[in-house]
Amino acid sequence: MSITPKTAAIKLYFAKRAEIAKQNVVHELAVREAFKGLLEQTAGSHGWTLVIEQSVEGVQRRITPDGTLRDANTLPRGYWEAKDTGDDLNAEIDKKFARGYPKSNIIFEDTLHAVLYQAGAMAGRYDLNDEAQIAALLNRFYSYREPNIEGFEAAVERFKSDTPALSAGLLRQITDAHKTNKRFQVAFAAFMDLCKTALNPNISRDAVNEMLIQHLLTERLMRRVFQNDDFAQRNVIAGEVEKVIAALTSKSFNRNEFLGQLTYFYEAIEATAQDLSGYSEKQSFINTVYEQFFQGYAVKVADTHGIVYTPQPIVDFMCAAVEEVLQDEFGQRLSDPAVTIIDPATGTGNFIVNLLGRIHKQNPAALAEVYKERLFANEVLLLPYYVASLNIEHAYYDLTGEYAPFEGLCFVDTLDLAQSAQLSFLTEANSARVQRQKAAPITVIIGNPPYNVGQVNENDNNKNRAYAVIDQRVRETYVKDSSASSKAKVYDPYVKFFRWAADRLEGRDGIVAYVTNNGFVDAQSFDGMRKHLLGDFSTVYHLDLHGDVRLNPKISGTSHNVFGIQVGVGVTIAVRHGAERGRLLYHRVPELWRKEDKLGYLAEMVREEGRQNALNTVTWQTLTPDTRHTW
């Protein structure tokens, strides 16, 4: 959409400048607000979102532009840097480039003038007192397309139309092999038995077929994007899948020839990944690729399993909050021997990667020991498990310069671990990892548990998987103490993860940090859960990010919900410390805030002033529940 000199956002820009001028302020944080508003008002119509002060890797160190503009695929498309009106703008630009600021598509401005750089060279100077020049600047800024990113977008669109047919072809090859390929039949039966004992006793043959298809379609990406040619050999689960694939291809099926039809998609992804500025960018990118993969490959699977990964500002806020509580309440750091951490539903490993960076910053000498001994994560879906393994191991390599497998990662259903029996967990190596995790004295539980009832099950007929121990614990606590007549929702997966977490601390002091569906905050059926949360923990913080489309028809899940879903979302930090119980702190963001407003707010809440702050920057309201456990 073309921007004209009469665009309302430009008029608002001048009005904001006039308002700031009346206040006689010249420092950058104040004067930048006008241009920030201009970008916020115009970015959305071009499919971009302004993210304030998000750090990226520069040439010499991490850098933090005032704004990064990202597209719907989360790829960075442009940057903005504001300076004081008293600064020498040219000199400031030279300083920023010397520190490694990107030259791809970046605006430098001091309220009076703007300089645009694109493709490594200056693309123009603009007078910010002239509406026509402002419009010209913005039109050129938003119209810029880097070749590889453009190629990626085109590849994604073609992938969405091509891949269903391609995956159907793979399924036909597998179905035929089930009938005619004895070597495949033996290998598949052995692998399926392992899946039943490790993941789900009710798992279907169709579900295991899906795993093989997912592996076949994405194994190249695992190797190329992460530059890890030995992935299938190093990863304890990928090696088992490859045995079945080898049996599948032992007759007439040619793997490389068949997947050659997706060369355009692979090459577009690989080329785009090479141009990203650092590993955190690659991590965000591969999460997006994974979401796009499922949306193209299997829309129904993506919907059933909640294939949406935690936005980075939420991850950063939650990790900073854990770090803050450890310091304020326990006088500890993430690297201390008393701190043992688990992400029970790790997805692609974002929380663990974030924590690794924080531990390295706090105490580099302790990182290796924490990585090997006191850091754990679980995942039950094959592809995110692969990506998590690569993400975490590569992050450790970036921090230390040494490769080491992340042996704290298990391919397992966390809710199965409450069983007292010795279960088999797919492979000997994976079983050893699980047993070591079960013996660990966990003190911090952090993550994004599944919010959809069907999350663990690859086929729609097995949605209501039973977990004997956890279901019984929910029954004898949350359900028993509920006055509601309908209690089915109390068995939602995220609720079971709260119950599991409180029990997994095993009486120890500790922290549970989850981002979840937050229907439990006020729905009647969760009154028993609310009672037990305050009985299990000393302090419960709940940051309500709202976004429940069913309760407010004025909002949309795609524009107002941080996950793009229909139910409300919240961040809960539950702290157990000593004998005290029941303190409740609550904050709710404005109901009509859009997704970018909420994520921007979370980013602003995390400040570094000698240490990380998150919870201390939120304006909390102390709540006193009534006798019905109403919050």
XYZ file of C-alpha atoms in Angstrom, residues 49 56 89 133 235 279 359 363 382 615:
10
model
C 5.732 -5.577 12.672
C 20.889 -9.185 17.148
C 24.102 12.088 12.306
C 9.960 13.313 1.502
C 21.153 -37.874 17.126
C 22.394 -17.873 15.486
C 24.371 -18.836 32.266
C 29.483 -17.585 34.892
C 9.749 -35.921 16.236
C 8.801 -9.139 37.443
